Coordinates of C-alpha atoms and ligand atoms in Angstrom, one line a residue:
X168 CA 77.9 50.9 180.5
X169 CA 78.9 47.4 179.7
X170 CA 79.4 46.4 183.3
X171 CA 75.9 47.7 184.3
X172 CA 72.9 45.4 184.8
X173 CA 69.2 46.3 185.0
X174 CA 68.6 47.0 188.6
X175 CA 65.0 46.6 189.7
X176 CA 65.8 47.4 193.4
X177 CA 63.1 49.1 195.4
X178 CA 65.6 51.5 197.1
X179 CA 68.3 52.6 197.0
X180 CA 67.5 52.3 193.4
X181 CA 68.8 52.9 189.8
X182 CA 70.1 56.4 189.1
X183 CA 70.8 58.0 185.7
X184 CA 74.1 56.6 184.5
X185 CA 75.4 60.1 183.5
X186 CA 74.7 61.4 187.0
X187 CA 76.8 58.6 188.5
X188 CA 79.7 59.3 186.1
X189 CA 79.6 63.0 186.9
X190 CA 79.3 62.4 190.7
X191 CA 82.3 60.1 190.5
X192 CA 84.4 62.8 189.0
X193 CA 83.1 65.6 191.3
X194 CA 83.7 63.5 194.4
X195 CA 87.4 63.6 193.6
X196 CA 87.6 67.2 192.2
X197 CA 84.6 69.4 192.3
X198 CA 84.4 71.7 189.3
X199 CA 88.2 72.0 189.1
X200 CA 88.4 73.5 192.6
X201 CA 91.0 70.9 193.5
X202 CA 88.7 69.8 196.4
X203 CA 86.5 66.8 196.3
X204 CA 82.8 67.5 196.8
X205 CA 82.6 65.5 200.0
X206 CA 85.6 67.3 201.5
X207 CA 84.2 70.8 200.9
X208 CA 82.7 73.1 203.6
X209 CA 78.9 73.2 203.5
X210 CA 79.3 76.9 203.9
X211 CA 81.6 77.4 200.9
X212 CA 80.1 79.4 198.0
X213 CA 80.5 76.4 195.8
X214 CA 78.4 74.2 198.0
X215 CA 75.8 76.9 198.7
X216 CA 75.4 77.3 195.0
X217 CA 74.7 73.5 194.8
X218 CA 72.0 73.7 197.4
X219 CA 70.4 76.8 195.9
X220 CA 70.3 75.3 192.4
X221 CA 68.9 72.1 193.7
X222 CA 66.1 73.9 195.6
X223 CA 65.4 76.2 192.6
X224 CA 65.1 73.1 190.2
X225 CA 62.8 71.3 192.6
X226 CA 60.6 74.3 192.9
X227 CA 60.5 74.6 189.1
X228 CA 59.9 70.9 188.4
X229 CA 57.1 70.7 191.1
X230 CA 55.7 74.2 190.7
X231 CA 56.1 74.7 194.4
X232 CA 54.3 77.9 195.4
X233 CA 56.3 80.7 197.1
X234 CA 54.7 80.2 200.5
X235 CA 56.3 76.8 200.9
X236 CA 59.7 76.1 202.3
X237 CA 61.9 73.3 200.9
X238 CA 64.1 71.5 203.5
X239 CA 66.9 69.0 203.2
X240 CA 66.8 66.9 206.3
X241 CA 68.3 63.7 207.6
X242 CA 66.9 60.7 209.5
X243 CA 65.2 59.2 206.4
X244 CA 61.5 59.2 205.6
X245 CA 60.9 57.3 208.9
X246 CA 61.9 60.3 211.0
X247 CA 59.1 62.3 209.3
X248 CA 56.6 59.7 210.7
X249 CA 57.2 61.3 214.2
X250 CA 58.4 64.8 213.2
X251 CA 55.1 65.6 211.4
X252 CA 52.8 64.9 214.4
X253 CA 55.4 66.3 216.8
X254 CA 55.3 69.6 215.0
X255 CA 51.7 69.7 213.7
X256 CA 49.5 67.7 216.0
X257 CA 49.8 68.3 219.8
X258 CA 47.9 66.8 222.7
X259 CA 44.1 66.8 222.3
X260 CA 44.2 67.3 218.6
X261 CA 43.2 64.8 216.0
X262 CA 44.7 63.7 212.6
X263 CA 43.4 61.3 210.0
X264 CA 45.5 58.6 208.4
X265 CA 44.6 56.4 205.4
X266 CA 46.1 53.0 206.1
X267 CA 47.3 51.6 202.8
X268 CA 50.4 49.6 203.7
X269 CA 53.5 49.1 205.9
X270 CA 54.6 52.8 205.7
X271 CA 51.3 54.2 206.7
X272 CA 51.0 51.8 209.6
X273 CA 54.4 53.0 210.9
X274 CA 53.3 56.6 210.5
X275 CA 50.1 55.9 212.4
X276 CA 52.0 54.3 215.3
X277 CA 54.2 57.4 215.7
X278 CA 51.3 59.9 215.4
X279 CA 49.6 58.1 218.2
X280 CA 52.4 59.2 220.5
X281 CA 51.4 62.8 220.0
X282 CA 47.7 63.1 219.5
X283 CA 44.5 61.3 218.6
X284 CA 44.6 59.4 215.3
X285 CA 41.6 58.2 213.3
X286 CA 41.9 55.8 210.5
X287 CA 38.9 56.4 208.2
X288 CA 40.1 53.8 205.7
X289 CA 42.2 50.7 205.8
X290 CA 42.9 48.1 203.2
X291 CA 44.9 45.9 205.6
X292 CA 42.3 43.1 205.9
X293 CA 42.5 42.5 202.1
X294 CA 46.3 42.5 201.9
X295 CA 46.7 46.2 201.0
X296 CA 45.7 45.4 197.4
X297 CA 44.1 48.8 196.9
X298 CA 43.8 52.4 197.8
X299 CA 40.5 54.1 198.5
X300 CA 38.3 55.6 195.7
X301 CA 36.9 59.1 196.3
X302 CA 33.9 59.0 198.6
X303 CA 34.8 55.7 200.3
X304 CA 35.5 57.3 203.6
X305 CA 34.8 60.4 205.6
X306 CA 37.3 62.4 207.6
X307 CA 36.4 63.8 211.0
X308 CA 35.4 67.4 211.2
X309 CA 37.9 68.3 213.8
X310 CA 40.9 66.6 212.1
X311 CA 44.0 68.7 211.6
X312 CA 45.2 66.9 208.4
X313 CA 44.6 63.9 206.2
X314 CA 47.8 61.8 205.8
X315 CA 48.3 59.4 202.8
X316 CA 51.1 57.5 201.3
X317 CA 51.1 58.5 197.7
X318 CA 52.7 55.3 196.4
X319 CA 52.9 52.1 198.5
X320 CA 56.3 50.8 197.6
X321 CA 55.8 47.3 199.0
X322 CA 52.3 46.5 197.8
X323 CA 52.5 48.2 194.5
X324 CA 49.5 50.5 194.9
X325 CA 49.3 54.2 194.2
X326 CA 46.7 56.9 194.6
X327 CA 45.7 57.8 191.0
X328 CA 45.4 61.3 192.3
X329 CA 45.5 63.1 195.7
X330 CA 42.5 62.3 198.0
X331 CA 39.6 64.7 197.6
X332 CA 39.1 66.5 200.9
X333 CA 38.6 69.9 202.4
X334 CA 41.3 69.0 204.9
X335 CA 45.0 69.9 204.5
X336 CA 46.8 66.9 203.0
X337 CA 50.1 65.5 204.3
X338 CA 51.8 63.0 202.0
X339 CA 54.6 60.5 202.0
X340 CA 55.8 60.7 198.4
X341 CA 59.0 58.8 199.1
X342 CA 58.5 56.4 196.2
X343 CA 56.8 58.5 193.6
X344 CA 57.9 62.1 194.0
X345 CA 58.6 63.7 190.6
X346 CA 57.1 60.7 188.8
X347 CA 54.1 62.8 187.8
X348 CA 52.6 66.3 188.3
X349 CA 51.3 67.0 191.9
X350 CA 49.2 69.9 193.1
X351 CA 51.5 71.0 196.0
X352 CA 49.0 73.7 197.1
X353 CA 46.5 71.0 198.3
X354 CA 49.2 69.8 200.8
X355 CA 50.5 71.3 204.0
X356 CA 53.5 69.1 203.9
X357 CA 55.0 66.6 201.4
X358 CA 58.1 64.6 202.2
X359 CA 60.2 62.0 200.5
X360 CA 63.3 60.0 201.4
X361 CA 65.6 60.5 198.4
X362 CA 66.7 56.9 197.8
X363 CA 63.8 55.7 195.7
X364 CA 63.2 58.3 193.0
X365 CA 65.6 61.2 193.7
X366 CA 69.1 60.2 194.6
X367 CA 71.1 58.3 197.2
X368 CA 70.0 57.6 200.8
X369 CA 70.9 60.3 203.3
X370 CA 68.6 63.2 202.5
X371 CA 64.9 63.6 203.0
X372 CA 63.1 66.4 201.1
X373 CA 60.4 68.2 203.1
X374 CA 58.1 70.7 201.4
X375 CA 56.2 72.6 204.1
X376 CA 53.7 75.5 203.9
X377 CA 55.1 78.4 205.8
X378 CA 52.2 79.1 208.1
X379 CA 52.7 75.6 209.7
X380 CA 56.2 76.5 210.9
X381 CA 54.8 78.3 214.0
X382 CA 52.6 75.4 215.2
X383 CA 55.5 73.5 216.8
X384 CA 55.2 73.2 220.6
X385 CA 57.8 75.1 222.6
X386 CA 59.3 72.1 224.2
X387 CA 60.3 70.5 220.9
X388 CA 64.0 69.8 220.6
X389 CA 65.7 72.3 218.2
X390 CA 66.8 69.8 215.6
X391 CA 63.3 68.4 215.4
X392 CA 61.5 71.7 214.8
X393 CA 60.9 72.4 211.1
X394 CA 61.3 76.1 211.7
X395 CA 65.0 75.6 212.8
X396 CA 65.8 74.3 209.3
X397 CA 63.5 76.6 207.4
X398 CA 65.1 79.7 209.1
X399 CA 68.6 78.5 208.2
X400 CA 68.1 77.3 204.7
X401 CA 68.8 73.7 205.9
X402 CA 72.2 74.8 207.1
X403 CA 71.5 74.9 210.9
X404 CA 73.9 72.1 211.1
X405 CA 75.9 70.2 208.5
X406 CA 73.4 68.9 205.9
X407 CA 74.0 65.7 203.9
X408 CA 76.1 67.4 201.3
X409 CA 76.8 64.5 199.0
X410 CA 73.1 63.3 198.9
X411 CA 71.9 66.9 198.2
X412 CA 74.4 67.2 195.4
X413 CA 73.3 64.0 193.7
X414 CA 69.6 65.0 194.0
X415 CA 70.6 68.2 192.3
X416 CA 72.2 66.3 189.4
X417 CA 69.1 64.0 189.1
X418 CA 66.9 67.1 189.0
X419 CA 69.0 68.6 186.2
X420 CA 68.7 65.3 184.3
X421 CA 64.9 65.4 184.8
X422 CA 64.7 68.9 183.6
X423 CA 66.6 68.1 180.5
X424 CA 64.3 65.2 179.7
X425 CA 61.4 67.7 179.8
X426 CA 60.2 67.5 183.4
X427 CA 57.4 65.7 185.2
X428 CA 54.8 65.6 182.4
X429 CA 57.3 63.9 180.1
X430 CA 58.6 61.5 182.7
X431 CA 55.0 60.6 183.6
X432 CA 54.3 59.5 180.0
X433 CA 57.5 57.5 180.0
X434 CA 56.5 55.9 183.4
X435 CA 53.1 55.0 182.1
X436 CA 54.6 53.4 179.0
X437 CA 57.1 51.4 181.0
X438 CA 54.5 50.2 183.6
X439 CA 52.0 49.3 180.8
X440 CA 54.6 47.0 179.2
X441 CA 54.8 45.0 182.3
X442 CA 51.1 45.1 183.3
X443 CA 50.2 44.0 179.8
X444 CA 52.5 41.0 180.2
X445 CA 51.0 40.2 183.6
X446 CA 47.4 40.6 182.3
X447 CA 48.1 38.5 179.2
X448 CA 48.8 35.3 181.2
X449 CA 47.4 33.4 184.2
X450 CA 51.0 32.4 185.0
X451 CA 51.9 35.8 186.4
X452 CA 49.5 37.6 188.8
X453 CA 49.8 41.2 190.0
X454 CA 49.2 41.9 193.7
X455 CA 47.4 45.2 193.3
X456 CA 43.8 45.8 192.0
X457 CA 43.8 47.4 188.6
X458 CA 42.4 50.8 189.7
X459 CA 45.1 51.1 192.3
X460 CA 48.1 50.0 190.3
X461 CA 51.4 51.7 190.9
X462 CA 53.6 53.0 188.0
X463 CA 56.7 52.6 190.2
X464 CA 56.6 49.2 191.9
X465 CA 55.0 46.1 190.4
X466 CA 54.7 43.1 192.7
X467 CA 53.6 39.9 191.1
X468 CA 53.6 36.1 191.8
X469 CA 54.3 32.9 189.8
X470 CA 52.4 29.7 190.2
X471 CA 54.6 28.4 193.1
X472 CA 57.4 29.5 195.4
X473 CA 59.7 27.1 193.7
X474 CA 59.1 28.7 190.3
X475 CA 59.5 32.2 191.9
X476 CA 63.0 31.2 193.3
X477 CA 64.0 29.8 189.9
X478 CA 62.7 32.9 188.1
X479 CA 64.6 35.2 190.3
X480 CA 67.8 33.2 190.0
X481 CA 67.6 32.9 186.2
X482 CA 66.7 36.6 185.8
X483 CA 69.7 37.6 187.9
X484 CA 71.9 35.4 185.8
X485 CA 70.9 37.4 182.7
X486 CA 71.4 40.8 184.3
X487 CA 67.9 41.5 185.6
X488 CA 68.6 42.2 189.3
X489 CA 66.7 43.0 192.4
X490 CA 63.4 41.2 191.5
X491 CA 62.8 39.5 194.8
X492 CA 59.6 40.7 196.5
X493 CA 59.5 42.4 199.9
X494 CA 59.7 39.9 202.8
X495 CA 56.2 40.8 204.0
X496 CA 54.4 39.8 200.8
X497 CA 56.9 37.5 199.0
X498 CA 56.8 36.8 195.3
X499 CA 58.6 39.1 192.9
X500 CA 58.6 42.9 192.5
X501 CA 59.9 45.1 189.7
X502 CA 60.7 48.6 190.8
X503 CA 60.8 50.9 187.8
X504 CA 61.4 54.4 189.0
X505 CA 62.1 57.5 186.8
X506 CA 65.7 56.5 186.1
X507 CA 64.9 52.9 185.2
X508 CA 65.4 52.5 181.4
X509 CA 62.5 51.2 179.3
X510 CA 64.9 48.7 177.7
X511 CA 65.2 46.9 181.0
X512 CA 61.4 46.5 181.2
X513 CA 61.4 45.1 177.6
X514 CA 64.1 42.6 178.6
X515 CA 62.1 41.6 181.7
X516 CA 58.9 41.0 179.6
X517 CA 60.9 38.9 177.1
X518 CA 62.3 36.9 179.9
X519 CA 58.9 36.4 181.5
X520 CA 57.5 35.0 178.3
X521 CA 60.4 32.7 177.8
X522 CA 60.3 31.5 181.4
X523 CA 56.6 30.7 181.2
X524 CA 57.1 28.7 178.0
X525 CA 60.0 26.7 179.4
X526 CA 58.4 26.0 182.8
X527 CA 54.7 25.2 182.2
X528 CA 52.5 24.4 185.1
X529 CA 52.4 20.6 185.4
Ligands
PLP667 C1 61.2 53.5 201.7 C2 60.0 54.2 202.2 C3 60.0 54.8 203.5 C4 61.1 54.6 204.5 O1 62.2 55.4 204.1 P1 63.5 55.5 205.1 O2 64.3 56.6 204.4 O3 64.3 54.2 205.0 O4 63.1 55.9 206.4 C5 58.9 55.5 203.9 N1 57.8 55.6 203.1 C6 57.8 55.1 201.8 C7 56.6 55.2 200.9 C8 58.9 54.3 201.4 O5 58.9 53.8 200.1

């Protein structure tokens, strides 16, 4: 552990140390088989057991109803931006998208290739500082689904709970899946790239209601139809074996901790430490409005760009890494996903106080 720093990276991001140690060992020799995990056939009984256990633990942790399929896909979360409308929308049909940041904008652009898109709410003009409150927008009667990005990784906003609507929800939960309980049954589809809160880059989890699998237009390429992967247990072709394995280990770690209600409490505690520090001073300013604040990503600014650069450099020198904000909004950002230790947040808050005292505004 001595060689580890506190890594505030937004993704790929910190994973539990014990998971990394075990993965290192299994990569060389998986469960004493004499074969490294990443050398093993995806159709071997050992690897099928890994996939089965990973799916079972995800179902358990998220209370996924039986009429939903869990898929392990490739292409990142960004591939879902087009795969969703390609499978679920179709020409002449309409879908509704809440525009709360970069990732929703990208999803909107792709959906427009396949059908009609309405955007009943956007916080773009005010710098994506917030997500809508219930009742702030209305969704068209003939809309197929309402799409929302559960946590806006770049702007540090998060829906406190799923939007209230009669419509089927579709959600990008890439940066907050398993950080808190979610009612899967309100959703037709939930997806998440693994590299924020679940594991390494390379696998995207898709949770899809079974009745949606038959909506896909006939001229859809085989690999891009959800049904292909649902029918074959994500083994139509070679799945991202290593990434699935690590996600499986992270899920075991989370179960041992006590699951999503326990991690939610821990996440609230961690985020409050940092928000309290930001609120206690005029020196640091959070990007997000209070009611929309994210528990996972906390962007903030200092009084000047020069001070921000100095802050990031000095933080890095003392083992607080990855605090530079996203290029689109600048400033600083602390990403504190499930596996990020509270101790690191405490260290950051200490450093913030010290830095402010040593670098007063002239
Ligand atoms: C990172 C991120 C994405 C993009 O993920 P890729 O796997 O790189 O395509 C999409 N949505 C959200 C909310 C993200 O945080």
